mmCIF file of C-alpha atoms in Angstrom:
data_model
loop_
_atom_site.group_PDB
_atom_site.id
_atom_site.type_symbol
_atom_site.label_atom_id
_atom_site.label_comp_id
_atom_site.label_asym_id
_atom_site.label_seq_id
_atom_site.Cartn_x
_atom_site.Cartn_y
_atom_site.Cartn_z
ATOM 1 C CA UNK A 1 -0.170 -12.208 12.857
ATOM 2 C CA UNK A 2 -3.706 -10.925 12.346
ATOM 3 C CA UNK A 3 -6.907 -10.806 14.372
ATOM 4 C CA UNK A 4 -9.250 -12.799 12.123
ATOM 5 C CA UNK A 5 -10.005 -16.054 13.938
ATOM 6 C CA UNK A 6 -12.689 -18.722 14.151
ATOM 7 C CA UNK A 7 -14.782 -18.860 17.298
ATOM 8 C CA UNK A 8 -17.266 -21.684 17.625
ATOM 9 C CA UNK A 9 -16.947 -22.278 13.919
ATOM 10 C CA UNK A 10 -17.635 -18.683 12.825
ATOM 11 C CA UNK A 11 -14.984 -16.266 11.614
ATOM 12 C CA UNK A 12 -14.567 -13.146 13.719
ATOM 13 C CA UNK A 13 -12.751 -9.879 13.129
ATOM 14 C CA UNK A 14 -11.413 -9.258 16.627
ATOM 15 C CA UNK A 15 -14.633 -9.656 18.661
ATOM 16 C CA UNK A 16 -17.065 -9.040 15.803
ATOM 17 C CA UNK A 17 -18.942 -11.981 14.288
ATOM 18 C CA UNK A 18 -18.578 -11.637 10.514
ATOM 19 C CA UNK A 19 -21.795 -13.493 9.757
ATOM 20 C CA UNK A 20 -23.719 -10.910 11.754
ATOM 21 C CA UNK A 21 -21.677 -8.076 10.259
ATOM 22 C CA UNK A 22 -22.364 -9.265 6.716
ATOM 23 C CA UNK A 23 -26.096 -9.303 7.440
ATOM 24 C CA UNK A 24 -25.941 -5.682 8.602
ATOM 25 C CA UNK A 25 -23.562 -4.254 6.000
ATOM 26 C CA UNK A 26 -24.360 -6.418 2.977
ATOM 27 C CA UNK A 27 -21.742 -8.086 0.812
ATOM 28 C CA UNK A 28 -19.216 -7.585 -0.573
ATOM 29 C CA UNK A 29 -17.270 -5.362 1.829
ATOM 30 C CA UNK A 30 -13.760 -4.788 3.133
ATOM 31 C CA UNK A 31 -13.130 -5.296 6.845
ATOM 32 C CA UNK A 32 -10.073 -3.930 8.661
ATOM 33 C CA UNK A 33 -8.826 -4.808 12.137
ATOM 34 C CA UNK A 34 -7.592 -1.982 14.364
ATOM 35 C CA UNK A 35 -5.695 -4.424 16.584
ATOM 36 C CA UNK A 36 -3.777 -5.754 13.566
ATOM 37 C CA UNK A 37 -2.973 -2.281 12.243
ATOM 38 C CA UNK A 38 -1.705 -1.300 15.682
ATOM 39 C CA UNK A 39 0.328 -4.437 16.228
ATOM 40 C CA UNK A 40 2.053 -4.254 12.853
ATOM 41 C CA UNK A 41 2.963 -0.607 13.367
ATOM 42 C CA UNK A 42 4.332 -1.226 16.851
ATOM 43 C CA UNK A 43 6.371 -4.256 15.758
ATOM 44 C CA UNK A 44 7.992 -2.187 13.014
ATOM 45 C CA UNK A 45 8.508 0.779 15.332
ATOM 46 C CA UNK A 46 10.125 -1.409 17.995
ATOM 47 C CA UNK A 47 12.532 -2.888 15.445
ATOM 48 C CA UNK A 48 13.862 0.629 14.779
ATOM 49 C CA UNK A 49 14.637 1.389 18.418
ATOM 50 C CA UNK A 50 17.926 3.202 18.823
ATOM 51 C CA UNK A 51 17.551 4.965 15.471
ATOM 52 C CA UNK A 52 16.358 8.507 14.783
ATOM 53 C CA UNK A 53 13.454 7.194 12.727
ATOM 54 C CA UNK A 54 10.275 8.616 11.235
ATOM 55 C CA UNK A 55 7.692 6.139 9.917
ATOM 56 C CA UNK A 56 5.696 7.562 7.010
ATOM 57 C CA UNK A 57 2.934 5.137 6.053
ATOM 58 C CA UNK A 58 2.810 4.711 2.258
ATOM 59 C CA UNK A 59 -0.838 5.597 1.961
ATOM 60 C CA UNK A 60 -1.129 4.411 -1.633
ATOM 61 C CA UNK A 61 -1.633 0.995 0.009
ATOM 62 C CA UNK A 62 -4.761 2.115 1.873
ATOM 63 C CA UNK A 63 -5.916 5.721 2.032
ATOM 64 C CA UNK A 64 -9.079 5.392 4.098
ATOM 65 C CA UNK A 65 -9.374 8.271 6.551
ATOM 66 C CA UNK A 66 -10.038 5.929 9.483
ATOM 67 C CA UNK A 67 -6.897 3.929 8.707
ATOM 68 C CA UNK A 68 -4.865 7.142 8.440
ATOM 69 C CA UNK A 69 -6.283 8.388 11.755
ATOM 70 C CA UNK A 70 -5.382 5.078 13.398
ATOM 71 C CA UNK A 71 -1.761 5.409 12.313
ATOM 72 C CA UNK A 72 -1.637 9.135 13.095
ATOM 73 C CA UNK A 73 -2.622 8.416 16.685
ATOM 74 C CA UNK A 74 0.280 5.972 16.857
ATOM 75 C CA UNK A 75 2.642 8.761 15.758
ATOM 76 C CA UNK A 76 3.000 7.963 12.073
ATOM 77 C CA UNK A 77 3.492 10.353 9.198
ATOM 78 C CA UNK A 78 2.642 9.489 5.609
ATOM 79 C CA UNK A 79 4.223 9.243 2.195
ATOM 80 C CA UNK A 80 1.966 10.646 -0.530
ATOM 81 C CA UNK A 81 2.104 10.485 -4.319
ATOM 82 C CA UNK A 82 -0.673 12.846 -5.398
ATOM 83 C CA UNK A 83 -2.613 15.965 -4.468
ATOM 84 C CA UNK A 84 -5.528 13.798 -3.412
ATOM 85 C CA UNK A 85 -3.380 11.803 -1.032
ATOM 86 C CA UNK A 86 -1.847 14.991 0.368
ATOM 87 C CA UNK A 87 -5.306 16.401 1.008
ATOM 88 C CA UNK A 88 -6.373 13.137 2.627
ATOM 89 C CA UNK A 89 -3.329 13.236 4.919
ATOM 90 C CA UNK A 90 -4.003 16.788 6.024
ATOM 91 C CA UNK A 91 -7.706 16.029 6.483
ATOM 92 C CA UNK A 92 -6.678 13.180 8.803
ATOM 93 C CA UNK A 93 -4.759 15.694 10.906
ATOM 94 C CA UNK A 94 -1.253 14.687 9.883
ATOM 95 C CA UNK A 95 1.219 17.565 10.084
ATOM 96 C CA UNK A 96 2.938 18.717 6.919
ATOM 97 C CA UNK A 97 6.251 18.081 8.648
ATOM 98 C CA UNK A 98 5.385 14.386 8.757
ATOM 99 C CA UNK A 99 4.589 14.169 5.032
ATOM 100 C CA UNK A 100 6.954 13.135 2.249
ATOM 101 C CA UNK A 101 5.906 13.556 -1.389
ATOM 102 C CA UNK A 102 7.051 10.885 -3.841
ATOM 103 C CA UNK A 103 6.108 10.073 -7.431
ATOM 104 C CA UNK A 104 7.484 10.683 -10.912
ATOM 105 C CA UNK A 105 4.839 13.100 -12.205
ATOM 106 C CA UNK A 106 4.217 15.893 -9.694
ATOM 107 C CA UNK A 107 2.255 18.698 -11.324
ATOM 108 C CA UNK A 108 2.750 22.420 -10.708
ATOM 109 C CA UNK A 109 -0.494 22.456 -8.732
ATOM 110 C CA UNK A 110 0.663 19.558 -6.547
ATOM 111 C CA UNK A 111 4.048 21.154 -5.906
ATOM 112 C CA UNK A 112 2.409 24.446 -5.000
ATOM 113 C CA UNK A 113 0.015 22.778 -2.550
ATOM 114 C CA UNK A 114 2.841 20.796 -0.941
ATOM 115 C CA UNK A 115 4.818 24.002 -0.411
ATOM 116 C CA UNK A 116 1.776 25.693 1.090
ATOM 117 C CA UNK A 117 1.388 22.751 3.478
ATOM 118 C CA UNK A 118 5.084 22.961 4.471
ATOM 119 C CA UNK A 119 5.786 19.267 3.873
ATOM 120 C CA UNK A 120 8.868 17.561 5.253
ATOM 121 C CA UNK A 121 10.465 16.769 1.891
ATOM 122 C CA UNK A 122 9.982 16.255 -1.833
ATOM 123 C CA UNK A 123 11.461 12.995 -3.115
ATOM 124 C CA UNK A 124 12.582 14.242 -6.522
ATOM 125 C CA UNK A 125 12.653 11.782 -9.428
ATOM 126 C CA UNK A 126 14.030 13.775 -12.385
ATOM 127 C CA UNK A 127 15.950 16.889 -13.400
ATOM 128 C CA UNK A 128 12.854 18.507 -14.968
ATOM 129 C CA UNK A 129 11.089 18.061 -11.627
ATOM 130 C CA UNK A 130 13.957 19.828 -9.880
ATOM 131 C CA UNK A 131 13.535 22.796 -12.205
ATOM 132 C CA UNK A 132 9.782 22.848 -11.618
ATOM 133 C CA UNK A 133 10.116 22.821 -7.825
ATOM 134 C CA UNK A 134 12.807 25.513 -7.970
ATOM 135 C CA UNK A 135 10.665 27.735 -10.205
ATOM 136 C CA UNK A 136 7.523 27.360 -8.115
ATOM 137 C CA UNK A 137 9.256 27.693 -4.732
ATOM 138 C CA UNK A 138 11.086 30.833 -5.875
ATOM 139 C CA UNK A 139 7.845 32.320 -7.148
ATOM 140 C CA UNK A 140 6.212 31.648 -3.775
ATOM 141 C CA UNK A 141 9.218 32.997 -1.869
ATOM 142 C CA UNK A 142 9.654 29.616 -0.212
ATOM 143 C CA UNK A 143 12.434 27.072 0.130
ATOM 144 C CA UNK A 144 11.635 23.475 -0.750
ATOM 145 C CA UNK A 145 13.346 20.709 1.171
ATOM 146 C CA UNK A 146 14.370 18.036 -1.330
ATOM 147 C CA UNK A 147 15.974 14.650 -1.538
ATOM 148 C CA UNK A 148 16.748 12.996 -4.844
ATOM 149 C CA UNK A 149 15.552 9.470 -5.427
ATOM 150 C CA UNK A 150 18.493 7.431 -6.623
ATOM 151 C CA UNK A 151 17.973 4.234 -8.571
ATOM 152 C CA UNK A 152 20.668 1.722 -7.538
ATOM 153 C CA UNK A 153 19.922 -0.824 -10.303
ATOM 154 C CA UNK A 154 19.324 -3.507 -7.672
ATOM 155 C CA UNK A 155 16.978 -6.394 -8.413
ATOM 156 C CA UNK A 156 14.464 -6.593 -5.549
ATOM 157 C CA UNK A 157 13.593 -10.187 -6.546
ATOM 158 C CA UNK A 158 9.901 -9.430 -6.551
ATOM 159 C CA UNK A 159 7.126 -9.282 -9.166
ATOM 160 C CA UNK A 160 8.257 -7.263 -12.191
ATOM 161 C CA UNK A 161 5.247 -4.943 -11.896
ATOM 162 C CA UNK A 162 6.207 -3.841 -8.374
ATOM 163 C CA UNK A 163 9.966 -3.584 -8.879
ATOM 164 C CA UNK A 164 11.196 0.025 -8.733
ATOM 165 C CA UNK A 165 14.963 -0.147 -8.263
ATOM 166 C CA UNK A 166 16.159 -1.547 -11.600
ATOM 167 C CA UNK A 167 17.601 0.595 -14.368
ATOM 168 C CA UNK A 168 14.662 -0.200 -16.655
ATOM 169 C CA UNK A 169 12.119 1.085 -14.100
ATOM 170 C CA UNK A 170 10.703 4.599 -14.430
ATOM 171 C CA UNK A 171 11.616 5.624 -10.906
ATOM 172 C CA UNK A 172 14.488 7.766 -9.710
ATOM 173 C CA UNK A 173 17.795 8.887 -11.191
ATOM 174 C CA UNK A 174 20.529 6.318 -11.914
ATOM 175 C CA UNK A 175 22.999 6.340 -9.054
ATOM 176 C CA UNK A 176 25.801 6.740 -11.609
ATOM 177 C CA UNK A 177 24.327 10.121 -12.617
ATOM 178 C CA UNK A 178 22.926 11.276 -9.287
ATOM 179 C CA UNK A 179 26.091 12.976 -8.026
ATOM 180 C CA UNK A 180 26.065 15.450 -10.884
ATOM 181 C CA UNK A 181 22.329 16.023 -10.400
ATOM 182 C CA UNK A 182 22.943 16.908 -6.753
ATOM 183 C CA UNK A 183 25.594 19.348 -7.925
ATOM 184 C CA UNK A 184 23.089 20.895 -10.332
ATOM 185 C CA UNK A 185 20.405 21.079 -7.650
ATOM 186 C CA UNK A 186 22.735 22.897 -5.278
ATOM 187 C CA UNK A 187 22.903 25.771 -7.761
ATOM 188 C CA UNK A 188 19.131 26.166 -8.120
ATOM 189 C CA UNK A 189 17.261 28.840 -6.153
ATOM 190 C CA UNK A 190 14.465 27.857 -3.818
ATOM 191 C CA UNK A 191 15.877 24.418 -3.052
ATOM 192 C CA UNK A 192 17.451 23.051 0.118
ATOM 193 C CA UNK A 193 19.133 19.680 -0.293
ATOM 194 C CA UNK A 194 18.434 17.708 2.856
ATOM 195 C CA UNK A 195 18.555 14.024 2.021
ATOM 196 C CA UNK A 196 18.719 11.034 -0.289
ATOM 197 C CA UNK A 197 15.812 8.767 -1.185
ATOM 198 C CA UNK A 198 15.923 5.115 -2.267
ATOM 199 C CA UNK A 199 13.062 2.650 -2.746
ATOM 200 C CA UNK A 200 13.708 -0.577 -4.655
ATOM 201 C CA UNK A 201 10.345 -2.329 -4.773
ATOM 202 C CA UNK A 202 7.456 -3.934 -2.954
ATOM 203 C CA UNK A 203 6.647 -7.326 -1.397
ATOM 204 C CA UNK A 204 10.335 -8.076 -0.826
ATOM 205 C CA UNK A 205 10.825 -11.305 1.112
ATOM 206 C CA UNK A 206 14.534 -11.855 0.414
ATOM 207 C CA UNK A 207 16.484 -9.235 2.360
ATOM 208 C CA UNK A 208 19.681 -9.503 0.303
ATOM 209 C CA UNK A 209 18.589 -6.711 -2.114
ATOM 210 C CA UNK A 210 18.375 -4.358 0.872
ATOM 211 C CA UNK A 211 21.944 -5.298 1.792
ATOM 212 C CA UNK A 212 23.117 -4.390 -1.715
ATOM 213 C CA UNK A 213 21.059 -1.205 -1.982
ATOM 214 C CA UNK A 214 21.903 0.225 1.447
ATOM 215 C CA UNK A 215 25.608 -0.489 0.995
ATOM 216 C CA UNK A 216 25.523 1.525 -2.222
ATOM 217 C CA UNK A 217 23.523 4.246 -0.495
ATOM 218 C CA UNK A 218 25.993 4.590 2.379
ATOM 219 C CA UNK A 219 28.899 5.007 -0.057
ATOM 220 C CA UNK A 220 26.895 7.538 -2.051
ATOM 221 C CA UNK A 221 26.141 9.643 1.037
ATOM 222 C CA UNK A 222 29.856 9.805 1.810
ATOM 223 C CA UNK A 223 30.513 10.989 -1.747
ATOM 224 C CA UNK A 224 27.858 13.688 -1.470
ATOM 225 C CA UNK A 225 29.267 14.901 1.824
ATOM 226 C CA UNK A 226 32.748 15.052 0.316
ATOM 227 C CA UNK A 227 31.202 17.265 -2.370
ATOM 228 C CA UNK A 228 29.996 19.627 0.345
ATOM 229 C CA UNK A 229 26.332 18.652 0.502
ATOM 230 C CA UNK A 230 24.612 18.630 3.877
ATOM 231 C CA UNK A 231 22.759 15.319 4.044
ATOM 232 C CA UNK A 232 20.723 15.135 7.225
ATOM 233 C CA UNK A 233 18.164 12.455 6.366
ATOM 234 C CA UNK A 234 17.840 9.281 4.349
ATOM 235 C CA UNK A 235 14.528 8.000 3.039
ATOM 236 C CA UNK A 236 14.900 4.220 2.797
ATOM 237 C CA UNK A 237 11.480 3.630 1.268
ATOM 238 C CA UNK A 238 9.450 0.573 2.171
ATOM 239 C CA UNK A 239 9.074 -2.770 0.461
ATOM 240 C CA UNK A 240 9.010 -5.363 3.243
ATOM 241 C CA UNK A 241 6.740 -8.195 2.210
ATOM 242 C CA UNK A 242 3.988 -9.997 4.080
ATOM 243 C CA UNK A 243 2.934 -13.659 4.249
ATOM 244 C CA UNK A 244 -0.014 -14.272 1.943
ATOM 245 C CA UNK A 245 -0.421 -17.843 3.218
ATOM 246 C CA UNK A 246 -0.446 -19.186 6.763
ATOM 247 C CA UNK A 247 2.090 -21.873 5.888
ATOM 248 C CA UNK A 248 4.611 -19.215 4.819
ATOM 249 C CA UNK A 249 7.134 -18.379 7.551
ATOM 250 C CA UNK A 250 7.855 -14.623 7.616
ATOM 251 C CA UNK A 251 10.658 -14.852 10.167
ATOM 252 C CA UNK A 252 13.353 -14.594 7.505
ATOM 253 C CA UNK A 253 12.159 -11.088 6.616
ATOM 254 C CA UNK A 254 10.947 -9.998 10.049
ATOM 255 C CA UNK A 255 11.347 -6.250 10.686
ATOM 256 C CA UNK A 256 14.068 -7.009 13.235
ATOM 257 C CA UNK A 257 16.239 -8.580 10.519
ATOM 258 C CA UNK A 258 15.506 -5.678 8.174
ATOM 259 C CA UNK A 259 16.401 -3.170 10.899
ATOM 260 C CA UNK A 260 19.683 -4.972 11.512
ATOM 261 C CA UNK A 261 20.624 -4.392 7.863
ATOM 262 C CA UNK A 262 19.665 -0.733 8.163
ATOM 263 C CA UNK A 263 21.790 -0.282 11.277
ATOM 264 C CA UNK A 264 24.714 -2.125 9.709
ATOM 265 C CA UNK A 265 24.917 0.049 6.608
ATOM 266 C CA UNK A 266 23.502 3.487 7.441
ATOM 267 C CA UNK A 267 23.061 3.544 11.203
ATOM 268 C CA UNK A 268 26.372 5.323 11.778
ATOM 269 C CA UNK A 269 25.859 8.109 9.227
ATOM 270 C CA UNK A 270 24.210 10.440 11.736
ATOM 271 C CA UNK A 271 21.082 10.837 9.616
ATOM 272 C CA UNK A 272 17.409 10.911 10.434
ATOM 273 C CA UNK A 273 15.975 7.809 8.783
ATOM 274 C CA UNK A 274 12.603 7.890 7.051
ATOM 275 C CA UNK A 275 10.732 4.656 6.326
ATOM 276 C CA UNK A 276 7.719 4.201 4.052
ATOM 277 C CA UNK A 277 6.063 0.875 4.953
ATOM 278 C CA UNK A 278 2.713 0.283 3.295
ATOM 279 C CA UNK A 279 1.673 -3.301 2.620
ATOM 280 C CA UNK A 280 3.548 -4.486 5.726
ATOM 281 C CA UNK A 281 1.286 -2.415 7.973
ATOM 282 C CA UNK A 282 -2.103 -2.927 6.312
ATOM 283 C CA UNK A 283 -1.961 -5.999 4.052
ATOM 284 C CA UNK A 284 -2.925 -8.660 6.573
ATOM 285 C CA UNK A 285 -5.064 -6.235 8.558
ATOM 286 C CA UNK A 286 -7.876 -6.476 6.020
ATOM 287 C CA UNK A 287 -10.133 -9.073 4.421
ATOM 288 C CA UNK A 288 -12.711 -8.939 1.664
ATOM 289 C CA UNK A 289 -16.010 -10.591 2.605
ATOM 290 C CA UNK A 290 -18.170 -11.858 -0.246
ATOM 291 C CA UNK A 291 -21.072 -14.219 -0.853
ATOM 292 C CA UNK A 292 -21.455 -17.145 -3.230
ATOM 293 C CA UNK A 293 -24.037 -16.402 -5.944
ATOM 294 C CA UNK A 294 -23.856 -19.653 -7.931
ATOM 295 C CA UNK A 295 -21.877 -22.856 -8.238
ATOM 296 C CA UNK A 296 -21.349 -23.597 -11.932
ATOM 297 C CA UNK A 297 -20.141 -27.015 -13.067
ATOM 298 C CA UNK A 298 -18.122 -26.689 -16.286
ATOM 299 C CA UNK A 299 -16.655 -29.373 -18.533
ATOM 300 C CA UNK A 300 -13.082 -28.673 -17.453
ATOM 301 C CA UNK A 301 -13.580 -27.238 -13.965
ATOM 302 C CA UNK A 302 -16.071 -25.887 -11.455
ATOM 303 C CA UNK A 303 -16.650 -22.192 -10.853
ATOM 304 C CA UNK A 304 -17.583 -20.582 -7.564
ATOM 305 C CA UNK A 305 -19.241 -17.334 -8.667
ATOM 306 C CA UNK A 306 -19.211 -14.685 -5.934
ATOM 307 C CA UNK A 307 -20.521 -11.140 -5.629
ATOM 308 C CA UNK A 308 -17.013 -9.610 -5.430
ATOM 309 C CA UNK A 309 -15.084 -9.119 -8.641
ATOM 310 C CA UNK A 310 -11.911 -7.820 -10.247
ATOM 311 C CA UNK A 311 -13.203 -4.267 -9.959
ATOM 312 C CA UNK A 312 -13.261 -4.732 -6.162
ATOM 313 C CA UNK A 313 -9.915 -6.561 -5.861
ATOM 314 C CA UNK A 314 -7.798 -6.357 -8.996
ATOM 315 C CA UNK A 315 -4.575 -7.806 -7.568
ATOM 316 C CA UNK A 316 -5.105 -11.419 -8.741
ATOM 317 C CA UNK A 317 -5.730 -10.196 -12.301
ATOM 318 C CA UNK A 318 -3.105 -7.451 -12.286
ATOM 319 C CA UNK A 319 -0.263 -9.109 -10.372
ATOM 320 C CA UNK A 320 -1.150 -12.813 -10.445
ATOM 321 C CA UNK A 321 -1.526 -12.286 -6.714
ATOM 322 C CA UNK A 322 -2.444 -15.137 -4.371
ATOM 323 C CA UNK A 323 -4.990 -14.544 -1.603
ATOM 324 C CA UNK A 324 -6.100 -17.203 0.847
ATOM 325 C CA UNK A 325 -9.855 -17.840 0.654
ATOM 326 C CA UNK A 326 -11.794 -19.443 3.485
ATOM 327 C CA UNK A 327 -15.451 -19.923 4.353
ATOM 328 C CA UNK A 328 -16.805 -17.659 7.066
ATOM 329 C CA UNK A 329 -18.460 -20.746 8.563
ATOM 330 C CA UNK A 330 -15.515 -23.012 9.310
ATOM 331 C CA UNK A 331 -15.292 -26.197 7.267
ATOM 332 C CA UNK A 332 -15.213 -29.448 9.176
ATOM 333 C CA UNK A 333 -11.895 -31.266 9.607
ATOM 334 C CA UNK A 334 -13.029 -34.086 7.316
ATOM 335 C CA UNK A 335 -14.303 -31.835 4.528
ATOM 336 C CA UNK A 336 -13.160 -32.982 1.110
ATOM 337 C CA UNK A 337 -11.641 -30.152 -0.897
ATOM 338 C CA UNK A 338 -12.156 -29.772 -4.636
ATOM 339 C CA UNK A 339 -10.412 -27.765 -7.344
ATOM 340 C CA UNK A 340 -12.334 -24.635 -8.345
ATOM 341 C CA UNK A 341 -11.965 -21.161 -9.801
ATOM 342 C CA UNK A 342 -13.396 -18.361 -7.673
ATOM 343 C CA UNK A 343 -14.715 -15.751 -10.082
ATOM 344 C CA UNK A 344 -16.849 -12.633 -10.089
ATOM 345 C CA UNK A 345 -19.774 -11.412 -12.209
ATOM 346 C CA UNK A 346 -17.749 -8.976 -14.362
ATOM 347 C CA UNK A 347 -17.817 -9.707 -18.088
ATOM 348 C CA UNK A 348 -14.089 -10.355 -18.468
ATOM 349 C CA UNK A 349 -12.226 -13.661 -18.629
ATOM 350 C CA UNK A 350 -9.705 -12.021 -16.330
ATOM 351 C CA UNK A 351 -12.309 -11.568 -13.608
ATOM 352 C CA UNK A 352 -11.100 -14.043 -11.024
ATOM 353 C CA UNK A 353 -10.073 -14.004 -7.380
ATOM 354 C CA UNK A 354 -8.463 -17.451 -7.449
ATOM 355 C CA UNK A 355 -7.769 -20.068 -10.099
ATOM 356 C CA UNK A 356 -7.220 -23.763 -9.557
ATOM 357 C CA UNK A 357 -7.824 -23.414 -5.837
ATOM 358 C CA UNK A 358 -8.567 -26.285 -3.465
ATOM 359 C CA UNK A 359 -11.571 -25.263 -1.375
ATOM 360 C CA UNK A 360 -13.880 -27.151 0.972
ATOM 361 C CA UNK A 361 -17.460 -27.573 -0.233
ATOM 362 C CA UNK A 362 -19.353 -24.290 -0.578
ATOM 363 C CA UNK A 363 -22.952 -23.639 -1.536
ATOM 364 C CA UNK A 364 -25.033 -20.815 -2.905
ATOM 365 C CA UNK A 365 -25.398 -18.137 -0.219
ATOM 366 C CA UNK A 366 -22.249 -19.085 1.702
ATOM 367 C CA UNK A 367 -19.928 -16.316 2.872
ATOM 368 C CA UNK A 368 -16.235 -16.346 1.982
ATOM 369 C CA UNK A 369 -13.305 -14.344 3.354
ATOM 370 C CA UNK A 370 -10.509 -13.291 1.020
ATOM 371 C CA UNK A 371 -7.467 -12.694 3.179
ATOM 372 C CA UNK A 372 -4.564 -10.211 2.982
ATOM 373 C CA UNK A 373 -6.760 -7.650 1.238
ATOM 374 C CA UNK A 374 -5.938 -4.601 3.349
ATOM 375 C CA UNK A 375 -3.302 -3.301 0.925
ATOM 376 C CA UNK A 376 -3.980 -2.332 -2.692
ATOM 377 C CA UNK A 377 -7.560 -3.544 -2.426
ATOM 378 C CA UNK A 378 -10.087 -0.773 -1.910
ATOM 379 C CA UNK A 379 -7.682 1.877 -3.219
ATOM 380 C CA UNK A 380 -7.477 0.191 -6.629
ATOM 381 C CA UNK A 381 -11.193 -0.533 -6.882
ATOM 382 C CA UNK A 382 -13.321 0.848 -9.682
ATOM 383 C CA UNK A 383 -16.865 0.852 -11.002
ATOM 384 C CA UNK A 384 -16.451 -1.248 -14.145
ATOM 385 C CA UNK A 385 -19.756 -2.736 -15.366
ATOM 386 C CA UNK A 386 -21.383 0.087 -13.347
ATOM 387 C CA UNK A 387 -20.730 -1.839 -10.156
ATOM 388 C CA UNK A 388 -20.769 0.222 -6.978
ATOM 389 C CA UNK A 389 -17.664 0.750 -4.890
ATOM 390 C CA UNK A 390 -18.004 -1.535 -1.898
ATOM 391 C CA UNK A 391 -18.065 -0.476 1.769
ATOM 392 C CA UNK A 392 -15.054 -0.441 4.067
ATOM 393 C CA UNK A 393 -15.571 -1.379 7.706
ATOM 394 C CA UNK A 394 -13.176 -0.817 10.609
ATOM 395 C CA UNK A 395 -13.412 -3.090 13.649
ATOM 396 C CA UNK A 396 -12.164 -2.136 17.100
ATOM 397 C CA UNK A 397 -12.583 -4.969 19.619
ATOM 398 C CA UNK A 398 -16.364 -5.497 19.720
ATOM 399 C CA UNK A 399 -17.160 -2.208 17.980
ATOM 400 C CA UNK A 400 -17.383 -1.635 14.257
ATOM 401 C CA UNK A 401 -18.087 1.259 11.927
ATOM 402 C CA UNK A 402 -18.632 1.714 8.227
ATOM 403 C CA UNK A 403 -15.722 3.974 7.265
ATOM 404 C CA UNK A 404 -16.652 4.212 3.593
ATOM 405 C CA UNK A 405 -20.320 3.636 2.760
ATOM 406 C CA UNK A 406 -21.600 1.930 -0.335
ATOM 407 C CA UNK A 407 -22.795 4.690 -2.697
ATOM 408 C CA UNK A 408 -26.129 4.568 -4.476
ATOM 409 C CA UNK A 409 -26.697 3.848 -8.151
ATOM 410 C CA UNK A 410 -28.265 7.291 -8.385
ATOM 411 C CA UNK A 411 -25.012 8.852 -7.159
ATOM 412 C CA UNK A 412 -22.917 6.758 -9.551
ATOM 413 C CA UNK A 413 -25.046 7.531 -12.603
ATOM 414 C CA UNK A 414 -25.386 11.125 -11.420
ATOM 415 C CA UNK A 415 -21.668 11.660 -12.027
ATOM 416 C CA UNK A 416 -22.464 11.742 -15.745
ATOM 417 C CA UNK A 417 -23.681 14.894 -17.458
ATOM 418 C CA UNK A 418 -25.894 15.065 -20.546
ATOM 419 C CA UNK A 419 -24.830 17.729 -23.096
ATOM 420 C CA UNK A 420 -27.487 20.210 -24.159
ATOM 421 C CA UNK A 421 -27.823 18.719 -27.669
ATOM 422 C CA UNK A 422 -28.995 15.407 -26.183
ATOM 423 C CA UNK A 423 -31.571 16.872 -23.834
#
């Protein structure tokens, strides 16, 4: 469920008229709904009732400070994968003890900062990383809390570019080798083994891979404890999918069903359980608003050319992702739809937001809403073709605020520096 609805034929974000908002902000822009962010968090939180659970929002999905503050006020921690994300989390007021640090390539500088910030845990992805954390922690006279990310070789049945739990993926240590790595870690100075981490992928809508992965994880925890390791928390990652179309029924992968699998397999292990939802919390809480520049009739098809592009929302190009697209002014019930490609102005054949899409009639100057754009939208945006990063807007009932302004061309070009020999 989200809070983007038509009222008197005009799309609203909560109580904010998007036609009026577009006139004030200018297109294209991202728009997020506080009510949707809150509802999704609370639904997930409620599903985990009865468990000792800590929800750490996977901020790689959306790292805007206003979004982080919204979740922080609801009690969330965060999962970070870089120094920049760690600094963003702390800037948003999130305690180090509610921060987990994941990722396969943590640098010495990132490890040092995380130790200074007293984070909850490092999710370690390789033996060389273990040695690095041990060396740095010892040098700082600190003890690093670690869990090792185990790769269960479970197919998450999702897009191959967002699968993380198969043996061919770069993430984690094969579960067949992880026991010996835990043994090695227990001998290293500066480390305190506290948990196990497992994350098998993203946009998972078939829960059976979770059944397989968590069953393996429960057995592995028992093995570690028999080896004498004190395992007090499990990081179960994230991965729950979202509906990208209104005719898709998400009940089969509702958080309640996911939580039932968690309780079945690891609920009796006496561990604190850490969850890293990302897309599930923010995906359908955001839309991308754009305007039609031209309608171009081609020999083979028609093109709706809009002012948003692949540099603003790369998911369709990168992941073959589907996003619902609807006019901001509601189409009439008898409108005849036609087959079009919705494309941007970027000089790439891959610059599209939808291909072969049935849309009601649209004209030059019309506003369109691209749905389910709250996750992996603004965070993956770039400035290709010297296009400016687009604004992000947060709506709260009838209030709204620009939470990331559109920069100027002077600021963008000003990032470059001319060497003395060209002056």
